[in-house]
């Protein structure tokens, strides 16, 4: 986070040493806490790592899938025991959770906003299911409240979970045969509202999958998080007779926020 501010406050004649220093930081892995240098995120603010500081937990890498829409992609990895805590705040280790996520730095998705969001997600074919532990791969979290919408993987596919009201609980977005081993494009068009005039629409690979109307948030501000978030790890340990959940690796690219569908392409 130091280098962007440093660059803004220096003249052009000092730009070369700044760029050289920045390149050295990249080589040393010092800039793996944010991915804003490699991809246009539109309205999304710079992202910061959330509750994981392992060097392998988040990396920007060349496309290892051979089919990504970008040359560089974001790699997330969670290994058994990858839990951490915020100073004076949330503690994953004490609440049966493991994760490696990026979180929107400025929490500026407000009630009343109408916006578009999009991302590409790749989950390898060798991905190991750990249900009944849910593995969240994207969430619209609320400030001082529980998450509003969560995208998660279970044994039979990729799902959307609704946490605000009782009239809509979950929807299946992708079957497991379509979810694993290929890039899938997710687009969201949302009007954030704590009343009945809100909506939350999800497009999967270009086709409308979810068209929800009603209350879409319960707090005044929201923010986006994505990566791997394993909730209630002990559930897997129970059904697997004490085994810890295996390492999981997934990839994202083209995570973007904008005012229109065209703006996130």
PDB file of C-alpha atoms in Angstrom:
ATOM      1  CA  UNK A   1       0.000   0.000   0.000  1.00  0.00           C
ATOM      2  CA  UNK A   2       3.020   2.292   0.330  1.00  0.00           C
ATOM      3  CA  UNK A   3       4.036   2.348  -3.312  1.00  0.00           C
ATOM      4  CA  UNK A   4       0.837   3.761  -4.891  1.00  0.00           C
ATOM      5  CA  UNK A   5       0.914   6.775  -2.545  1.00  0.00           C
ATOM      6  CA  UNK A   6       4.647   7.164  -3.094  1.00  0.00           C
ATOM      7  CA  UNK A   7       4.169   7.266  -6.870  1.00  0.00           C
ATOM      8  CA  UNK A   8       1.452   9.882  -6.740  1.00  0.00           C
ATOM      9  CA  UNK A   9       3.626  12.308  -4.816  1.00  0.00           C
ATOM     10  CA  UNK A  10       6.739  12.193  -6.979  1.00  0.00           C
ATOM     11  CA  UNK A  11       7.553  14.049 -10.167  1.00  0.00           C
ATOM     12  CA  UNK A  12       7.955  12.389 -13.553  1.00  0.00           C
ATOM     13  CA  UNK A  13      11.730  12.711 -13.465  1.00  0.00           C
ATOM     14  CA  UNK A  14      11.721  10.408 -10.442  1.00  0.00           C
ATOM     15  CA  UNK A  15       9.430   7.880 -12.051  1.00  0.00           C
ATOM     16  CA  UNK A  16      12.154   5.515 -13.283  1.00  0.00           C
ATOM     17  CA  UNK A  17      13.608   4.610  -9.856  1.00  0.00           C
ATOM     18  CA  UNK A  18      10.088   4.216  -8.512  1.00  0.00           C
ATOM     19  CA  UNK A  19       9.249   1.746 -11.271  1.00  0.00           C
ATOM     20  CA  UNK A  20      12.487  -0.141 -10.688  1.00  0.00           C
ATOM     21  CA  UNK A  21      11.705  -0.379  -6.984  1.00  0.00           C
ATOM     22  CA  UNK A  22       8.169  -1.473  -7.708  1.00  0.00           C
ATOM     23  CA  UNK A  23       9.473  -4.226 -10.014  1.00  0.00           C
ATOM     24  CA  UNK A  24      11.771  -5.453  -7.258  1.00  0.00           C
ATOM     25  CA  UNK A  25       8.848  -5.592  -4.851  1.00  0.00           C
ATOM     26  CA  UNK A  26       6.918  -7.706  -7.337  1.00  0.00           C
ATOM     27  CA  UNK A  27       9.843 -10.108  -7.669  1.00  0.00           C
ATOM     28  CA  UNK A  28      10.076 -10.396  -3.912  1.00  0.00           C
ATOM     29  CA  UNK A  29       6.332 -10.975  -3.556  1.00  0.00           C
ATOM     30  CA  UNK A  30       5.812  -7.739  -1.642  1.00  0.00           C
ATOM     31  CA  UNK A  31       2.841  -6.682  -3.761  1.00  0.00           C
ATOM     32  CA  UNK A  32       0.805  -9.861  -3.485  1.00  0.00           C
ATOM     33  CA  UNK A  33      -1.566  -8.207  -1.015  1.00  0.00           C
ATOM     34  CA  UNK A  34      -3.397  -6.402  -3.810  1.00  0.00           C
ATOM     35  CA  UNK A  35      -4.108  -7.072  -7.461  1.00  0.00           C
ATOM     36  CA  UNK A  36      -4.995  -3.573  -8.650  1.00  0.00           C
ATOM     37  CA  UNK A  37      -1.743  -3.295 -10.638  1.00  0.00           C
ATOM     38  CA  UNK A  38      -2.677  -5.986 -13.142  1.00  0.00           C
ATOM     39  CA  UNK A  39      -6.354  -5.543 -13.840  1.00  0.00           C
ATOM     40  CA  UNK A  40      -8.867  -2.729 -14.362  1.00  0.00           C
ATOM     41  CA  UNK A  41     -11.490  -3.152 -11.653  1.00  0.00           C
ATOM     42  CA  UNK A  42     -13.772  -0.316 -12.681  1.00  0.00           C
ATOM     43  CA  UNK A  43     -15.520   1.093  -9.635  1.00  0.00           C
ATOM     44  CA  UNK A  44     -14.024  -1.441  -7.272  1.00  0.00           C
ATOM     45  CA  UNK A  45     -11.472   0.033  -4.928  1.00  0.00           C
ATOM     46  CA  UNK A  46      -8.074  -1.586  -4.445  1.00  0.00           C
ATOM     47  CA  UNK A  47      -8.519  -4.920  -2.747  1.00  0.00           C
ATOM     48  CA  UNK A  48      -6.731  -5.997   0.409  1.00  0.00           C
ATOM     49  CA  UNK A  49      -6.111  -9.462   1.780  1.00  0.00           C
ATOM     50  CA  UNK A  50      -8.507 -10.665   4.431  1.00  0.00           C
ATOM     51  CA  UNK A  51      -7.563 -12.909   7.353  1.00  0.00           C
ATOM     52  CA  UNK A  52      -4.705 -14.667   5.562  1.00  0.00           C
ATOM     53  CA  UNK A  53      -1.106 -13.527   5.079  1.00  0.00           C
ATOM     54  CA  UNK A  54       0.418 -16.757   3.768  1.00  0.00           C
ATOM     55  CA  UNK A  55       2.574 -16.151   0.686  1.00  0.00           C
ATOM     56  CA  UNK A  56       0.902 -19.024  -1.162  1.00  0.00           C
ATOM     57  CA  UNK A  57      -2.583 -17.863  -0.170  1.00  0.00           C
ATOM     58  CA  UNK A  58      -2.868 -15.235  -2.896  1.00  0.00           C
ATOM     59  CA  UNK A  59      -0.757 -14.749  -6.011  1.00  0.00           C
ATOM     60  CA  UNK A  60      -1.018 -13.165  -9.441  1.00  0.00           C
ATOM     61  CA  UNK A  61       0.168 -15.794 -11.928  1.00  0.00           C
ATOM     62  CA  UNK A  62       0.291 -16.476 -15.644  1.00  0.00           C
ATOM     63  CA  UNK A  63      -2.709 -18.385 -16.965  1.00  0.00           C
ATOM     64  CA  UNK A  64      -2.082 -21.993 -15.979  1.00  0.00           C
ATOM     65  CA  UNK A  65      -5.477 -23.147 -17.266  1.00  0.00           C
ATOM     66  CA  UNK A  66      -4.763 -22.432 -20.921  1.00  0.00           C
ATOM     67  CA  UNK A  67      -8.210 -20.916 -21.468  1.00  0.00           C
ATOM     68  CA  UNK A  68      -8.481 -17.773 -19.328  1.00  0.00           C
ATOM     69  CA  UNK A  69      -9.767 -14.536 -20.909  1.00  0.00           C
ATOM     70  CA  UNK A  70      -6.660 -12.759 -19.547  1.00  0.00           C
ATOM     71  CA  UNK A  71      -2.930 -13.520 -19.560  1.00  0.00           C
ATOM     72  CA  UNK A  72      -2.676 -13.062 -15.791  1.00  0.00           C
ATOM     73  CA  UNK A  73      -5.067 -14.575 -13.268  1.00  0.00           C
ATOM     74  CA  UNK A  74      -5.559 -14.509  -9.507  1.00  0.00           C
ATOM     75  CA  UNK A  75      -4.720 -17.684  -7.608  1.00  0.00           C
ATOM     76  CA  UNK A  76      -6.197 -18.453  -4.175  1.00  0.00           C
ATOM     77  CA  UNK A  77      -5.085 -21.342  -1.984  1.00  0.00           C
ATOM     78  CA  UNK A  78      -6.250 -22.531   1.429  1.00  0.00           C
ATOM     79  CA  UNK A  79      -4.472 -25.277   3.336  1.00  0.00           C
ATOM     80  CA  UNK A  80      -5.615 -27.017   6.535  1.00  0.00           C
ATOM     81  CA  UNK A  81      -5.279 -24.640   9.470  1.00  0.00           C
ATOM     82  CA  UNK A  82      -5.219 -21.428   7.427  1.00  0.00           C
ATOM     83  CA  UNK A  83      -7.087 -19.262   9.895  1.00  0.00           C
ATOM     84  CA  UNK A  84      -6.268 -15.876  11.364  1.00  0.00           C
ATOM     85  CA  UNK A  85      -7.789 -13.009  13.346  1.00  0.00           C
ATOM     86  CA  UNK A  86      -8.142  -9.255  13.115  1.00  0.00           C
ATOM     87  CA  UNK A  87      -6.689  -7.338  16.049  1.00  0.00           C
ATOM     88  CA  UNK A  88      -9.577  -6.732  18.415  1.00  0.00           C
ATOM     89  CA  UNK A  89     -12.016  -8.125  15.876  1.00  0.00           C
ATOM     90  CA  UNK A  90     -13.112 -11.274  14.067  1.00  0.00           C
ATOM     91  CA  UNK A  91     -11.262 -14.529  14.726  1.00  0.00           C
ATOM     92  CA  UNK A  92     -11.554 -17.330  12.139  1.00  0.00           C
ATOM     93  CA  UNK A  93      -9.617 -19.751  14.330  1.00  0.00           C
ATOM     94  CA  UNK A  94     -12.096 -19.362  17.184  1.00  0.00           C
ATOM     95  CA  UNK A  95     -15.136 -19.621  14.912  1.00  0.00           C
ATOM     96  CA  UNK A  96     -14.343 -22.793  12.941  1.00  0.00           C
ATOM     97  CA  UNK A  97     -13.311 -21.104   9.679  1.00  0.00           C
ATOM     98  CA  UNK A  98     -10.426 -20.992   7.184  1.00  0.00           C
ATOM     99  CA  UNK A  99      -9.918 -18.635   4.263  1.00  0.00           C
ATOM    100  CA  UNK A 100      -7.882 -16.713   1.735  1.00  0.00           C
ATOM    101  CA  UNK A 101      -9.887 -13.795   0.355  1.00  0.00           C
ATOM    102  CA  UNK A 102      -9.524 -10.326  -1.044  1.00  0.00           C
ATOM    103  CA  UNK A 103     -11.813  -7.694   0.415  1.00  0.00           C
ATOM    104  CA  UNK A 104     -12.918  -4.360  -1.027  1.00  0.00           C
ATOM    105  CA  UNK A 105     -10.863  -1.769   0.824  1.00  0.00           C
ATOM    106  CA  UNK A 106     -13.437   1.042   0.892  1.00  0.00           C
ATOM    107  CA  UNK A 107     -16.854  -0.253   1.822  1.00  0.00           C
ATOM    108  CA  UNK A 108     -18.823   2.023  -0.498  1.00  0.00           C
ATOM    109  CA  UNK A 109     -21.680  -0.012  -1.933  1.00  0.00           C
ATOM    110  CA  UNK A 110     -24.597   1.962  -0.515  1.00  0.00           C
ATOM    111  CA  UNK A 111     -28.304   1.375  -0.116  1.00  0.00           C
ATOM    112  CA  UNK A 112     -29.946   2.977  -3.142  1.00  0.00           C
ATOM    113  CA  UNK A 113     -27.118   2.118  -5.544  1.00  0.00           C
ATOM    114  CA  UNK A 114     -27.896   0.294  -8.784  1.00  0.00           C
ATOM    115  CA  UNK A 115     -24.728  -1.372 -10.112  1.00  0.00           C
ATOM    116  CA  UNK A 116     -23.213  -4.187 -12.141  1.00  0.00           C
ATOM    117  CA  UNK A 117     -20.557  -6.648 -10.979  1.00  0.00           C
ATOM    118  CA  UNK A 118     -18.738  -9.400 -12.807  1.00  0.00           C
ATOM    119  CA  UNK A 119     -16.016 -12.018 -12.509  1.00  0.00           C
ATOM    120  CA  UNK A 120     -14.664 -15.167 -14.111  1.00  0.00           C
ATOM    121  CA  UNK A 121     -14.108 -18.215 -11.895  1.00  0.00           C
ATOM    122  CA  UNK A 122     -12.123 -21.402 -12.562  1.00  0.00           C
ATOM    123  CA  UNK A 123     -12.241 -24.398 -10.219  1.00  0.00           C
ATOM    124  CA  UNK A 124      -9.905 -27.266 -11.243  1.00  0.00           C
ATOM    125  CA  UNK A 125     -11.326 -30.698 -12.034  1.00  0.00           C
ATOM    126  CA  UNK A 126      -9.281 -32.172  -9.184  1.00  0.00           C
ATOM    127  CA  UNK A 127     -11.013 -29.862  -6.693  1.00  0.00           C
ATOM    128  CA  UNK A 128     -11.995 -31.913  -3.631  1.00  0.00           C
ATOM    129  CA  UNK A 129     -15.449 -31.425  -2.180  1.00  0.00           C
ATOM    130  CA  UNK A 130     -15.593 -30.895   1.597  1.00  0.00           C
ATOM    131  CA  UNK A 131     -19.362 -30.726   2.086  1.00  0.00           C
ATOM    132  CA  UNK A 132     -21.039 -30.282   4.608  1.00  0.00           C
ATOM    133  CA  UNK A 133     -18.415 -27.571   5.111  1.00  0.00           C
ATOM    134  CA  UNK A 134     -19.491 -24.812   2.729  1.00  0.00           C
ATOM    135  CA  UNK A 135     -16.826 -23.232   0.527  1.00  0.00           C
ATOM    136  CA  UNK A 136     -17.748 -19.653  -0.348  1.00  0.00           C
ATOM    137  CA  UNK A 137     -16.262 -18.202  -3.529  1.00  0.00           C
ATOM    138  CA  UNK A 138     -17.591 -14.641  -3.520  1.00  0.00           C
ATOM    139  CA  UNK A 139     -19.813 -12.672  -1.168  1.00  0.00           C
ATOM    140  CA  UNK A 140     -21.514  -9.322  -0.801  1.00  0.00           C
ATOM    141  CA  UNK A 141     -20.865  -8.612   2.853  1.00  0.00           C
ATOM    142  CA  UNK A 142     -22.549  -5.911   4.919  1.00  0.00           C
ATOM    143  CA  UNK A 143     -20.977  -3.427   7.320  1.00  0.00           C
ATOM    144  CA  UNK A 144     -21.882  -4.350  10.908  1.00  0.00           C
ATOM    145  CA  UNK A 145     -24.229  -7.089   9.691  1.00  0.00           C
ATOM    146  CA  UNK A 146     -24.104 -10.612   8.280  1.00  0.00           C
ATOM    147  CA  UNK A 147     -23.404 -11.141   4.567  1.00  0.00           C
ATOM    148  CA  UNK A 148     -26.330 -10.419   2.273  1.00  0.00           C
ATOM    149  CA  UNK A 149     -25.492 -12.683  -0.698  1.00  0.00           C
ATOM    150  CA  UNK A 150     -22.959 -15.507  -0.819  1.00  0.00           C
ATOM    151  CA  UNK A 151     -21.776 -17.673  -3.713  1.00  0.00           C
ATOM    152  CA  UNK A 152     -20.740 -21.122  -2.558  1.00  0.00           C
ATOM    153  CA  UNK A 153     -19.664 -24.560  -3.725  1.00  0.00           C
ATOM    154  CA  UNK A 154     -21.071 -27.817  -2.440  1.00  0.00           C
ATOM    155  CA  UNK A 155     -20.894 -31.382  -3.730  1.00  0.00           C
ATOM    156  CA  UNK A 156     -23.247 -30.883  -6.679  1.00  0.00           C
ATOM    157  CA  UNK A 157     -22.368 -27.418  -7.983  1.00  0.00           C
ATOM    158  CA  UNK A 158     -22.177 -23.653  -7.468  1.00  0.00           C
ATOM    159  CA  UNK A 159     -24.948 -21.902  -5.543  1.00  0.00           C
ATOM    160  CA  UNK A 160     -26.204 -18.482  -4.516  1.00  0.00           C
ATOM    161  CA  UNK A 161     -27.279 -18.076  -0.890  1.00  0.00           C
ATOM    162  CA  UNK A 162     -29.555 -15.258   0.361  1.00  0.00           C
ATOM    163  CA  UNK A 163     -29.157 -14.177   3.984  1.00  0.00           C
ATOM    164  CA  UNK A 164     -31.378 -11.101   4.270  1.00  0.00           C
ATOM    165  CA  UNK A 165     -34.950 -12.386   4.227  1.00  0.00           C
ATOM    166  CA  UNK A 166     -36.921 -15.604   4.431  1.00  0.00           C
ATOM    167  CA  UNK A 167     -38.659 -15.601   1.051  1.00  0.00           C
ATOM    168  CA  UNK A 168     -35.596 -16.780  -0.929  1.00  0.00           C
ATOM    169  CA  UNK A 169     -32.922 -19.040   0.458  1.00  0.00           C
ATOM    170  CA  UNK A 170     -30.669 -20.421  -2.288  1.00  0.00           C
ATOM    171  CA  UNK A 171     -30.464 -21.021  -6.030  1.00  0.00           C
ATOM    172  CA  UNK A 172     -28.298 -23.357  -8.068  1.00  0.00           C
ATOM    173  CA  UNK A 173     -26.165 -21.503 -10.611  1.00  0.00           C
ATOM    174  CA  UNK A 174     -24.048 -24.287 -12.095  1.00  0.00           C
ATOM    175  CA  UNK A 175     -24.152 -28.065 -12.036  1.00  0.00           C
ATOM    176  CA  UNK A 176     -20.947 -29.713 -10.898  1.00  0.00           C
ATOM    177  CA  UNK A 177     -20.168 -31.023 -14.413  1.00  0.00           C
ATOM    178  CA  UNK A 178     -20.213 -27.445 -15.734  1.00  0.00           C
ATOM    179  CA  UNK A 179     -18.611 -25.921 -12.655  1.00  0.00           C
ATOM    180  CA  UNK A 180     -15.321 -27.839 -12.613  1.00  0.00           C
ATOM    181  CA  UNK A 181     -12.506 -27.566 -15.118  1.00  0.00           C
ATOM    182  CA  UNK A 182     -13.655 -24.532 -17.084  1.00  0.00           C
ATOM    183  CA  UNK A 183     -13.961 -20.770 -16.770  1.00  0.00           C
ATOM    184  CA  UNK A 184     -17.441 -19.571 -15.851  1.00  0.00           C
ATOM    185  CA  UNK A 185     -18.569 -15.981 -16.198  1.00  0.00           C
ATOM    186  CA  UNK A 186     -20.759 -14.527 -13.443  1.00  0.00           C
ATOM    187  CA  UNK A 187     -22.517 -11.159 -13.770  1.00  0.00           C
ATOM    188  CA  UNK A 188     -24.679  -9.487 -11.131  1.00  0.00           C
ATOM    189  CA  UNK A 189     -27.054  -6.570 -11.570  1.00  0.00           C
ATOM    190  CA  UNK A 190     -28.284  -5.317  -8.212  1.00  0.00           C
ATOM    191  CA  UNK A 191     -30.388  -2.536  -6.803  1.00  0.00           C
ATOM    192  CA  UNK A 192     -29.488  -2.349  -3.144  1.00  0.00           C
ATOM    193  CA  UNK A 193     -32.558  -1.730  -1.026  1.00  0.00           C
ATOM    194  CA  UNK A 194     -33.872  -2.520   2.441  1.00  0.00           C
ATOM    195  CA  UNK A 195     -37.405  -2.350   1.010  1.00  0.00           C
ATOM    196  CA  UNK A 196     -39.417  -4.141  -1.633  1.00  0.00           C
ATOM    197  CA  UNK A 197     -38.043  -2.162  -4.601  1.00  0.00           C
ATOM    198  CA  UNK A 198     -34.667  -3.911  -4.715  1.00  0.00           C
ATOM    199  CA  UNK A 199     -33.548  -6.579  -7.146  1.00  0.00           C
ATOM    200  CA  UNK A 200     -30.666  -9.010  -7.561  1.00  0.00           C
ATOM    201  CA  UNK A 201     -30.120 -10.603 -10.960  1.00  0.00           C
ATOM    202  CA  UNK A 202     -27.443 -13.165 -11.724  1.00  0.00           C
ATOM    203  CA  UNK A 203     -26.293 -14.064 -15.230  1.00  0.00           C
ATOM    204  CA  UNK A 204     -24.258 -17.246 -15.704  1.00  0.00           C
ATOM    205  CA  UNK A 205     -22.232 -17.386 -18.909  1.00  0.00           C
ATOM    206  CA  UNK A 206     -24.478 -14.722 -20.390  1.00  0.00           C
ATOM    207  CA  UNK A 207     -27.856 -16.215 -19.441  1.00  0.00           C
ATOM    208  CA  UNK A 208     -30.172 -14.926 -16.727  1.00  0.00           C
ATOM    209  CA  UNK A 209     -30.254 -17.494 -13.924  1.00  0.00           C
ATOM    210  CA  UNK A 210     -31.638 -15.603 -10.901  1.00  0.00           C
ATOM    211  CA  UNK A 211     -34.149 -12.736 -11.039  1.00  0.00           C
ATOM    212  CA  UNK A 212     -34.960 -11.805  -7.458  1.00  0.00           C
ATOM    213  CA  UNK A 213     -37.098  -8.828  -6.480  1.00  0.00           C
ATOM    214  CA  UNK A 214     -37.408  -7.466  -2.952  1.00  0.00           C
ATOM    215  CA  UNK A 215     -35.180  -6.651  -0.015  1.00  0.00           C
ATOM    216  CA  UNK A 216     -31.535  -7.060  -1.049  1.00  0.00           C
ATOM    217  CA  UNK A 217     -29.755  -5.657   2.028  1.00  0.00           C
ATOM    218  CA  UNK A 218     -30.366  -4.927   5.684  1.00  0.00           C
ATOM    219  CA  UNK A 219     -27.426  -2.586   6.339  1.00  0.00           C
ATOM    220  CA  UNK A 220     -26.653   0.834   4.860  1.00  0.00           C
ATOM    221  CA  UNK A 221     -23.290  -0.206   3.342  1.00  0.00           C
ATOM    222  CA  UNK A 222     -21.912  -3.328   1.686  1.00  0.00           C
ATOM    223  CA  UNK A 223     -18.624  -4.511   0.210  1.00  0.00           C
ATOM    224  CA  UNK A 224     -17.426  -7.374  -1.993  1.00  0.00           C
ATOM    225  CA  UNK A 225     -15.098 -10.211  -1.041  1.00  0.00           C
ATOM    226  CA  UNK A 226     -13.849 -13.144  -3.096  1.00  0.00           C
ATOM    227  CA  UNK A 227     -11.489 -16.084  -2.912  1.00  0.00           C
ATOM    228  CA  UNK A 228     -11.862 -19.204  -0.743  1.00  0.00           C
ATOM    229  CA  UNK A 229     -13.772 -19.055   2.542  1.00  0.00           C
ATOM    230  CA  UNK A 230     -14.421 -22.356   4.355  1.00  0.00           C
ATOM    231  CA  UNK A 231     -17.120 -22.077   7.002  1.00  0.00           C
ATOM    232  CA  UNK A 232     -17.669 -24.618   9.813  1.00  0.00           C
ATOM    233  CA  UNK A 233     -14.632 -26.761   9.061  1.00  0.00           C
ATOM    234  CA  UNK A 234     -15.532 -29.178  11.859  1.00  0.00           C
ATOM    235  CA  UNK A 235     -18.530 -30.455   9.880  1.00  0.00           C
ATOM    236  CA  UNK A 236     -16.181 -32.044   7.361  1.00  0.00           C
ATOM    237  CA  UNK A 237     -14.045 -33.466  10.154  1.00  0.00           C
ATOM    238  CA  UNK A 238     -17.111 -35.168  11.644  1.00  0.00           C
ATOM    239  CA  UNK A 239     -18.239 -36.904   8.429  1.00  0.00           C
ATOM    240  CA  UNK A 240     -14.648 -37.828   7.460  1.00  0.00           C
ATOM    241  CA  UNK A 241     -13.908 -39.349  10.886  1.00  0.00           C
ATOM    242  CA  UNK A 242     -11.421 -36.727  11.983  1.00  0.00           C
ATOM    243  CA  UNK A 243      -9.680 -35.889   8.713  1.00  0.00           C
ATOM    244  CA  UNK A 244      -8.841 -32.245   8.075  1.00  0.00           C
ATOM    245  CA  UNK A 245     -10.157 -30.622   4.877  1.00  0.00           C
ATOM    246  CA  UNK A 246      -7.736 -30.925   1.944  1.00  0.00           C
ATOM    247  CA  UNK A 247      -5.917 -28.034   0.300  1.00  0.00           C
ATOM    248  CA  UNK A 248      -8.063 -26.157  -2.225  1.00  0.00           C
ATOM    249  CA  UNK A 249      -6.962 -23.897  -5.095  1.00  0.00           C
ATOM    250  CA  UNK A 250      -9.186 -21.762  -7.337  1.00  0.00           C
ATOM    251  CA  UNK A 251      -8.683 -18.918  -9.816  1.00  0.00           C
ATOM    252  CA  UNK A 252     -10.422 -15.617 -10.559  1.00  0.00           C
ATOM    253  CA  UNK A 253      -9.969 -12.968 -13.220  1.00  0.00           C
ATOM    254  CA  UNK A 254     -11.695  -9.844 -14.556  1.00  0.00           C
ATOM    255  CA  UNK A 255     -13.323  -8.977 -11.233  1.00  0.00           C
ATOM    256  CA  UNK A 256     -15.026  -5.689 -12.009  1.00  0.00           C
ATOM    257  CA  UNK A 257     -17.708  -3.228 -10.893  1.00  0.00           C
ATOM    258  CA  UNK A 258     -19.481  -0.608 -12.987  1.00  0.00           C
ATOM    259  CA  UNK A 259     -22.610   1.366 -13.837  1.00  0.00           C
ATOM    260  CA  UNK A 260     -23.722  -0.802 -16.768  1.00  0.00           C
ATOM    261  CA  UNK A 261     -23.303  -4.266 -18.200  1.00  0.00           C
ATOM    262  CA  UNK A 262     -21.055  -2.925 -20.949  1.00  0.00           C
ATOM    263  CA  UNK A 263     -18.794  -1.282 -18.366  1.00  0.00           C
ATOM    264  CA  UNK A 264     -17.822  -4.614 -16.765  1.00  0.00           C
ATOM    265  CA  UNK A 265     -16.964  -6.446 -19.980  1.00  0.00           C
TER     266      UNK A 265
END
